[in-house]
Amino acid sequence: MMLTFDHETLGQRVLFGTGAATVNLAAEVSRLGAQRVMVIASDFETEMARMVSADIEVVLWHHDVVMHVPIERAEKARAAAAEHDIDLLVCVGGGSTTGLAKAIAMTSHLPIIAVPTTYAGSEATNVWGLTEASRKTTGVDTAVLPVTVIYDAALTLSLPVEMSVASGLNGMAHCIDSMWGPRRDPINAALGAEGIRALSQGLPLITANPSGTEGREQALYGAYLSAVAFASAGSGLHHKICHVLGGTFNLPHAQTHATVLPYVLAFNAPYAPDAETRIAVAFGTAEALTGLQHLRKRLDAPKALSDYGFTADRIAEAVAVVLPAVPDSNPRPVSTENLTRLLQGALTGEDPAVLLGL
């Protein structure tokens, strides 16, 4: 069979080393010649951010970080960066922190150095997201891709096991969605499969030994691969659903992704046999859903959207908002009826295998 595809690789420097974040950040700030640095970190991550930034001069600290990046908070941060004549953004934290840095870069074109403390993967994509009037809008812009990512597993040690699991499964969702994204190709499929393998090995190690770094290194490695694959393949059905659940109903980002993932996999797998086989091989199981569910059981993963405040009376609105955004590339036709059924299953934590026969 002849291979024909169009693949674009995003340019980004990656520095990976446990215990090396402070040294690596100082070296990157020097390499970039930055003089007026703005550090973005939530209140929770401020102490860690100050440790990481100990060897650089910081002109402005910004801690007003909110999940799903409300437009009002983005505009406030943009104004602060402009007022202080910032020439480099450093974000230390999870996806919300990185998202705020991207919101600033989108209008200012300032470079970003991202120092992730979770497995969200936003640091390795050129995708931005903003929420306004209970609607989350996402887009792609090369200006928001961090020029450098500094990975340090020691910075994830404070992430509780429960949140590590949810965040890691968010990364897993990037891997799986890349298998049928609108720009999928053999390269991002290979990266996604390796991401699945790394995350499925790393996350159980974290739950078994939360104070160790071996599992956290594997999870960070897998999260990076998942994000690169996702940035290349584009946003698939899973992410369209979760962006609506988060932006419209303010559900927690990582837990929502972790909960919805098996339902989308069960929904699409029978219609994408090549992708299903690749995912199953990455898990080391005969079937993709079996591999994911075995992992989720080991991790005691999030099970039902109802646990996070979603209710049955919101399903119709969610379906109405999701449907127009579903990519034409999705392997299975999506209708009001079957999308409603998918969300009903995710709401209650029903066995996702029932969706295989829909």
CSV table of C-alpha atoms in Angstrom, one decimal:
chain,number,residue,atom,x,y,z
A,1,MET,CA,0.0,0.0,0.0
A,2,MET,CA,1.3,3.5,-0.9
A,3,LEU,CA,1.6,6.1,1.8
A,4,THR,CA,0.2,9.5,1.0
A,5,PHE,CA,-0.1,12.2,3.6
A,6,ASP,CA,0.6,15.8,4.6
A,7,HIS,CA,2.3,16.2,7.9
A,8,GLU,CA,3.6,19.3,9.7
A,9,THR,CA,6.0,19.1,12.7
A,10,LEU,CA,5.8,22.0,15.1
A,11,GLY,CA,9.2,23.6,16.1
A,12,GLN,CA,9.8,23.6,19.8
A,13,ARG,CA,12.7,23.1,22.2
A,14,VAL,CA,12.1,20.4,24.9
A,15,LEU,CA,14.3,20.2,28.0
A,16,PHE,CA,13.6,17.1,30.1
A,17,GLY,CA,15.3,16.4,33.4
A,18,THR,CA,14.2,15.6,37.0
A,19,GLY,CA,15.5,18.3,39.4
A,20,ALA,CA,16.8,20.5,36.5
A,21,ALA,CA,14.0,23.0,36.0
A,22,THR,CA,15.6,25.9,37.8
A,23,VAL,CA,18.9,25.5,35.9
A,24,ASN,CA,17.1,24.9,32.6
A,25,LEU,CA,14.8,27.9,32.9
A,26,ALA,CA,17.7,30.3,33.7
A,27,ALA,CA,19.6,28.9,30.7
A,28,GLU,CA,16.6,29.4,28.4
A,29,VAL,CA,15.9,33.0,29.6
A,30,SER,CA,19.5,33.8,28.9
A,31,ARG,CA,19.5,32.1,25.5
A,32,LEU,CA,16.4,34.1,24.5
A,33,GLY,CA,17.9,37.3,25.7
A,34,ALA,CA,14.8,38.2,27.7
A,35,GLN,CA,15.0,41.2,30.1
A,36,ARG,CA,11.4,41.6,31.3
A,37,VAL,CA,9.9,38.3,32.4
A,38,MET,CA,6.3,37.7,33.5
A,39,VAL,CA,5.8,34.5,35.5
A,40,ILE,CA,2.2,33.1,35.5
A,41,ALA,CA,1.3,30.6,38.3
A,42,SER,CA,-1.8,30.0,40.3
A,43,ASP,CA,-1.9,30.7,44.0
A,44,PHE,CA,-1.4,27.0,44.7
A,45,GLU,CA,1.7,26.8,42.5
A,46,THR,CA,3.3,30.1,43.5
A,47,GLU,CA,5.8,28.6,45.9
A,48,MET,CA,6.9,26.1,43.3
A,49,ALA,CA,7.1,28.8,40.6
A,50,ARG,CA,9.3,30.9,42.8
A,51,MET,CA,11.7,28.0,43.3
A,52,VAL,CA,11.8,27.3,39.6
A,53,SER,CA,12.4,31.1,38.9
A,54,ALA,CA,15.0,31.5,41.6
A,55,ASP,CA,17.8,32.2,39.1
A,56,ILE,CA,16.1,34.7,36.9
A,57,GLU,CA,14.8,38.3,37.4
A,58,VAL,CA,11.1,38.5,37.3
A,59,VAL,CA,9.4,41.8,36.5
A,60,LEU,CA,5.8,40.7,37.1
A,61,TRP,CA,4.1,37.8,39.0
A,62,HIS,CA,0.6,37.0,37.9
A,63,HIS,CA,-1.6,34.6,39.9
A,64,ASP,CA,-5.1,35.2,38.6
A,65,VAL,CA,-5.5,31.8,36.9
A,66,VAL,CA,-9.0,30.3,36.4
A,67,MET,CA,-10.0,27.0,34.7
A,68,HIS,CA,-11.2,27.3,31.1
A,69,VAL,CA,-9.6,30.8,30.7
A,70,PRO,CA,-12.5,33.2,30.9
A,71,ILE,CA,-12.1,36.0,28.5
A,72,GLU,CA,-12.2,38.6,31.3
A,73,ARG,CA,-9.2,37.1,33.0
A,74,ALA,CA,-7.4,36.8,29.7
A,75,GLU,CA,-7.9,40.5,29.0
A,76,LYS,CA,-6.7,41.4,32.5
A,77,ALA,CA,-3.5,39.4,32.0
A,78,ARG,CA,-2.9,40.9,28.5
A,79,ALA,CA,-3.2,44.4,30.0
A,80,ALA,CA,-0.8,43.6,32.8
A,81,ALA,CA,1.8,42.3,30.3
A,82,ALA,CA,1.5,45.3,28.1
A,83,GLU,CA,1.7,47.7,31.1
A,84,HIS,CA,5.0,46.2,32.3
A,85,ASP,CA,6.5,45.9,28.8
A,86,ILE,CA,7.0,42.2,29.2
A,87,ASP,CA,9.2,40.4,26.6
A,88,LEU,CA,8.9,36.8,27.8
A,89,LEU,CA,6.1,34.8,29.5
A,90,VAL,CA,7.0,31.9,31.8
A,91,CYS,CA,4.0,29.7,32.9
A,92,VAL,CA,4.5,27.2,35.8
A,93,GLY,CA,1.5,24.9,36.3
A,94,GLY,CA,-1.2,22.9,34.6
A,95,GLY,CA,-3.4,23.4,31.6
A,96,SER,CA,-5.2,26.5,32.9
A,97,THR,CA,-1.9,28.3,33.6
A,98,THR,CA,-0.5,27.4,30.2
A,99,GLY,CA,-3.9,28.4,28.6
A,100,LEU,CA,-3.6,31.9,30.2
A,101,ALA,CA,-0.1,32.4,28.8
A,102,LYS,CA,-1.4,31.4,25.4
A,103,ALA,CA,-4.2,33.9,25.6
A,104,ILE,CA,-1.6,36.6,26.2
A,105,ALA,CA,0.6,35.4,23.4
A,106,MET,CA,-2.2,35.2,21.0
A,107,THR,CA,-2.6,39.0,20.9
A,108,SER,CA,0.9,40.0,21.8
A,109,HIS,CA,3.0,37.4,20.1
A,110,LEU,CA,5.3,37.2,23.1
A,111,PRO,CA,7.3,34.0,23.5
A,112,ILE,CA,6.4,31.4,26.1
A,113,ILE,CA,8.5,29.1,28.2
A,114,ALA,CA,6.2,26.5,29.7
A,115,VAL,CA,7.0,24.5,32.8
A,116,PRO,CA,4.2,21.9,33.2
A,117,THR,CA,3.3,20.5,36.6
A,118,THR,CA,0.5,18.2,35.3
A,119,TYR,CA,0.1,15.8,32.3
A,120,ALA,CA,-2.4,18.1,30.4
A,121,GLY,CA,-0.1,18.5,27.4
A,122,SER,CA,-1.2,22.0,26.4
A,123,GLU,CA,2.4,23.1,26.5
A,124,ALA,CA,3.2,21.1,23.3
A,125,THR,CA,0.3,22.3,21.2
A,126,ASN,CA,-0.6,25.4,19.2
A,127,VAL,CA,-4.2,25.2,20.3
A,128,TRP,CA,-5.8,27.9,22.4
A,129,GLY,CA,-9.1,28.0,24.3
A,130,LEU,CA,-11.1,30.9,25.8
A,131,THR,CA,-14.5,30.9,27.5
A,132,GLU,CA,-17.0,33.7,27.0
A,133,ALA,CA,-20.7,33.7,27.9
A,134,SER,CA,-20.6,30.0,28.9
A,135,ARG,CA,-19.2,29.0,25.5
A,136,LYS,CA,-15.7,27.7,25.1
A,137,THR,CA,-14.0,28.6,21.8
A,138,THR,CA,-10.8,26.9,20.6
A,139,GLY,CA,-8.5,27.6,17.7
A,140,VAL,CA,-5.1,27.1,16.3
A,141,ASP,CA,-2.4,29.8,16.1
A,142,THR,CA,1.4,29.3,15.8
A,143,ALA,CA,1.8,32.4,18.1
A,144,VAL,CA,0.6,30.4,21.1
A,145,LEU,CA,3.0,27.5,20.8
A,146,PRO,CA,5.6,27.8,23.6
A,147,VAL,CA,9.1,28.1,22.2
A,148,THR,CA,10.4,25.9,25.0
A,149,VAL,CA,9.0,23.3,27.3
A,150,ILE,CA,10.8,22.4,30.5
A,151,TYR,CA,9.8,19.0,32.0
A,152,ASP,CA,10.8,18.1,35.5
A,153,ALA,CA,9.1,15.2,37.2
A,154,ALA,CA,10.0,16.5,40.6
A,155,LEU,CA,7.5,19.4,40.0
A,156,THR,CA,4.7,16.9,39.7
A,157,LEU,CA,5.3,15.2,43.1
A,158,SER,CA,2.8,17.6,44.8
A,159,LEU,CA,0.1,16.5,42.3
A,160,PRO,CA,-2.2,14.1,44.3
A,161,VAL,CA,-2.6,10.6,43.0
A,162,GLU,CA,-6.3,11.2,42.1
A,163,MET,CA,-5.5,14.3,40.1
A,164,SER,CA,-2.5,12.6,38.5
A,165,VAL,CA,-4.8,9.9,37.3
A,166,ALA,CA,-7.3,12.3,35.8
A,167,SER,CA,-4.6,14.5,34.2
A,168,GLY,CA,-2.8,11.4,32.8
A,169,LEU,CA,-6.1,10.1,31.3
A,170,ASN,CA,-6.6,13.6,29.8
A,171,GLY,CA,-3.2,13.0,28.0
A,172,MET,CA,-4.5,9.5,27.0
A,173,ALA,CA,-7.5,11.2,25.4
A,174,HIS,CA,-5.1,13.3,23.2
A,175,CYS,CA,-3.5,10.0,22.1
A,176,ILE,CA,-6.7,8.3,21.2
A,177,ASP,CA,-8.4,11.3,19.6
A,178,SER,CA,-5.4,11.7,17.4
A,179,MET,CA,-6.2,8.3,15.8
A,180,TRP,CA,-9.3,9.8,14.1
A,181,GLY,CA,-8.6,13.5,14.2
A,182,PRO,CA,-9.3,15.5,11.0
A,183,ARG,CA,-5.6,15.6,10.1
A,184,ARG,CA,-4.6,12.2,11.2
A,185,ASP,CA,-1.6,10.6,9.5
A,186,PRO,CA,0.8,7.7,10.2
A,187,ILE,CA,3.3,9.9,12.1
A,188,ASN,CA,0.9,11.3,14.7
A,189,ALA,CA,-0.7,7.9,15.0
A,190,ALA,CA,2.7,6.4,15.9
A,191,LEU,CA,3.3,9.2,18.4
A,192,GLY,CA,-0.1,8.7,19.9
A,193,ALA,CA,0.5,4.9,20.3
A,194,GLU,CA,3.8,5.5,22.0
A,195,GLY,CA,2.0,8.0,24.3
A,196,ILE,CA,-0.6,5.4,25.2
A,197,ARG,CA,2.2,2.9,26.0
A,198,ALA,CA,4.1,5.4,28.2
A,199,LEU,CA,1.1,6.6,30.1
A,200,SER,CA,-0.3,3.1,30.7
A,201,GLN,CA,3.1,2.2,32.2
A,202,GLY,CA,3.6,5.4,34.1
A,203,LEU,CA,0.2,6.0,35.8
A,204,PRO,CA,0.1,2.7,37.7
A,205,LEU,CA,3.6,3.4,39.0
A,206,ILE,CA,2.4,6.8,40.3
A,207,THR,CA,-0.5,5.2,42.1
A,208,ALA,CA,1.8,2.5,43.6
A,209,ASN,CA,4.6,4.9,44.6
A,210,PRO,CA,3.3,8.6,44.6
A,211,SER,CA,6.7,9.9,46.0
A,212,GLY,CA,8.7,8.2,43.2
A,213,THR,CA,9.7,9.9,40.0
A,214,GLU,CA,9.9,6.9,37.6
A,215,GLY,CA,6.2,6.8,36.9
A,216,ARG,CA,6.0,10.6,36.8
A,217,GLU,CA,8.8,10.7,34.2
A,218,GLN,CA,6.9,8.2,32.0
A,219,ALA,CA,3.7,10.1,32.4
A,220,LEU,CA,5.3,13.4,31.4
A,221,TYR,CA,7.0,11.7,28.4
A,222,GLY,CA,3.6,10.2,27.4
A,223,ALA,CA,1.8,13.5,27.9
A,224,TYR,CA,4.3,15.3,25.6
A,225,LEU,CA,3.9,12.7,22.9
A,226,SER,CA,0.1,12.8,23.3
A,227,ALA,CA,0.1,16.6,22.8
A,228,VAL,CA,2.3,16.5,19.8
A,229,ALA,CA,0.1,13.9,18.2
A,230,PHE,CA,-3.0,15.9,19.0
A,231,ALA,CA,-1.6,19.2,17.7
A,232,SER,CA,-0.9,17.4,14.4
A,233,ALA,CA,-4.1,15.4,14.0
A,234,GLY,CA,-6.5,18.1,15.3
A,235,SER,CA,-9.4,18.0,17.7
A,236,GLY,CA,-11.7,14.9,17.3
A,237,LEU,CA,-15.1,14.0,18.7
A,238,HIS,CA,-13.8,13.4,22.3
A,239,HIS,CA,-12.4,16.9,22.6
A,240,LYS,CA,-15.4,18.6,21.0
A,241,ILE,CA,-17.6,16.9,23.7
A,242,CYS,CA,-15.3,17.8,26.6
A,243,HIS,CA,-14.8,21.4,25.5
A,244,VAL,CA,-18.6,21.9,25.6
A,245,LEU,CA,-18.9,20.1,29.0
A,246,GLY,CA,-16.2,22.3,30.4
A,247,GLY,CA,-16.9,25.6,28.8
A,248,THR,CA,-20.7,25.5,28.9
A,249,PHE,CA,-21.3,23.7,32.2
A,250,ASN,CA,-18.0,24.4,34.0
A,251,LEU,CA,-17.1,20.8,34.6
A,252,PRO,CA,-13.5,20.2,35.7
A,253,HIS,CA,-11.2,19.7,32.7
A,254,ALA,CA,-9.1,16.6,33.5
A,255,GLN,CA,-11.9,14.7,35.3
A,256,THR,CA,-14.3,15.3,32.4
A,257,HIS,CA,-11.8,14.0,29.8
A,258,ALA,CA,-11.0,11.0,32.0
A,259,THR,CA,-14.7,10.1,32.3
A,260,VAL,CA,-15.8,10.6,28.7
A,261,LEU,CA,-12.8,8.9,27.1
A,262,PRO,CA,-14.0,5.2,27.3
A,263,TYR,CA,-17.4,6.2,25.9
A,264,VAL,CA,-16.0,7.9,22.8
A,265,LEU,CA,-13.6,4.9,22.3
A,266,ALA,CA,-16.4,2.4,22.5
A,267,PHE,CA,-18.5,4.6,20.2
A,268,ASN,CA,-15.9,4.9,17.4
A,269,ALA,CA,-13.9,1.7,17.7
A,270,PRO,CA,-16.1,-0.5,15.6
A,271,TYR,CA,-16.0,2.0,12.8
A,272,ALA,CA,-12.2,2.5,12.9
A,273,PRO,CA,-10.6,-1.0,12.9
A,274,ASP,CA,-7.1,0.1,12.0
A,275,ALA,CA,-7.1,2.7,14.8
A,276,GLU,CA,-8.7,0.2,17.2
A,277,THR,CA,-5.9,-2.3,16.5
A,278,ARG,CA,-3.2,0.3,17.0
A,279,ILE,CA,-4.7,1.4,20.3
A,280,ALA,CA,-5.1,-2.2,21.5
A,281,VAL,CA,-1.5,-3.1,20.6
A,282,ALA,CA,-0.3,0.0,22.6
A,283,PHE,CA,-2.2,-1.3,25.6
A,284,GLY,CA,-0.9,-4.8,25.0
A,285,THR,CA,-4.5,-6.2,24.9
A,286,ALA,CA,-6.6,-7.9,22.2
A,287,GLU,CA,-9.2,-5.0,22.2
A,288,ALA,CA,-8.7,-1.3,22.7
A,289,LEU,CA,-11.6,-0.8,25.1
A,290,THR,CA,-10.5,-3.8,27.2
A,291,GLY,CA,-7.0,-2.2,27.5
A,292,LEU,CA,-8.4,1.2,28.5
A,293,GLN,CA,-10.9,-0.3,31.0
A,294,HIS,CA,-8.3,-2.5,32.6
A,295,LEU,CA,-6.0,0.5,33.1
A,296,ARG,CA,-8.9,2.6,34.5
A,297,LYS,CA,-9.8,-0.1,37.0
A,298,ARG,CA,-6.2,-0.3,38.2
A,299,LEU,CA,-6.2,3.5,38.6
A,300,ASP,CA,-9.7,3.9,40.2
A,301,ALA,CA,-10.3,6.4,37.5
A,302,PRO,CA,-13.2,8.9,37.4
A,303,LYS,CA,-16.4,7.1,36.4
A,304,ALA,CA,-19.5,9.3,36.0
A,305,LEU,CA,-20.1,12.9,34.9
A,306,SER,CA,-22.8,13.1,37.6
A,307,ASP,CA,-20.0,13.1,40.2
A,308,TYR,CA,-18.9,16.5,38.9
A,309,GLY,CA,-22.2,18.2,38.8
A,310,PHE,CA,-23.5,17.3,35.3
A,311,THR,CA,-27.2,16.4,35.2
A,312,ALA,CA,-29.6,14.6,32.8
A,313,ASP,CA,-31.5,17.8,32.1
A,314,ARG,CA,-28.4,19.3,30.5
A,315,ILE,CA,-27.8,16.6,28.0
A,316,ALA,CA,-30.0,18.0,25.3
A,317,GLU,CA,-28.3,21.4,25.4
A,318,ALA,CA,-24.9,19.7,25.4
A,319,VAL,CA,-25.8,17.7,22.3
A,320,ALA,CA,-27.1,20.8,20.5
A,321,VAL,CA,-23.8,22.6,21.1
A,322,VAL,CA,-21.6,19.6,20.3
A,323,LEU,CA,-23.2,18.4,17.0
A,324,PRO,CA,-22.3,21.4,14.8
A,325,ALA,CA,-18.6,21.0,15.9
A,326,VAL,CA,-18.2,17.3,15.2
A,327,PRO,CA,-15.5,16.8,12.6
A,328,ASP,CA,-16.5,15.3,9.3
A,329,SER,CA,-13.5,12.9,9.8
A,330,ASN,CA,-15.1,11.1,12.7
A,331,PRO,CA,-15.3,7.5,11.7
A,332,ARG,CA,-18.8,7.0,12.9
A,333,PRO,CA,-21.8,9.3,11.8
A,334,VAL,CA,-22.9,11.3,14.9
A,335,SER,CA,-26.6,12.0,15.4
A,336,THR,CA,-28.7,13.6,18.1
A,337,GLU,CA,-29.8,10.1,19.1
A,338,ASN,CA,-26.5,8.4,19.4
A,339,LEU,CA,-24.7,11.4,20.9
A,340,THR,CA,-27.5,11.6,23.5
A,341,ARG,CA,-27.0,7.9,24.3
A,342,LEU,CA,-23.2,8.4,24.7
A,343,LEU,CA,-23.7,11.2,27.2
A,344,GLN,CA,-26.3,9.3,29.1
A,345,GLY,CA,-23.8,6.5,29.6
A,346,ALA,CA,-21.1,8.9,30.7
A,347,LEU,CA,-23.5,10.7,33.0
A,348,THR,CA,-24.2,7.6,35.1
A,349,GLY,CA,-21.0,5.6,34.6
A,350,GLU,CA,-22.7,2.8,32.6
A,351,ASP,CA,-20.5,0.1,31.1
A,352,PRO,CA,-19.2,1.8,27.9
A,353,ALA,CA,-19.2,-1.6,26.1
A,354,VAL,CA,-22.9,-1.1,25.5
A,355,LEU,CA,-22.1,1.5,23.0
A,356,LEU,CA,-20.2,-1.0,20.9
A,357,GLY,CA,-23.4,-2.4,19.6
A,358,LEU,CA,-25.3,0.8,19.0
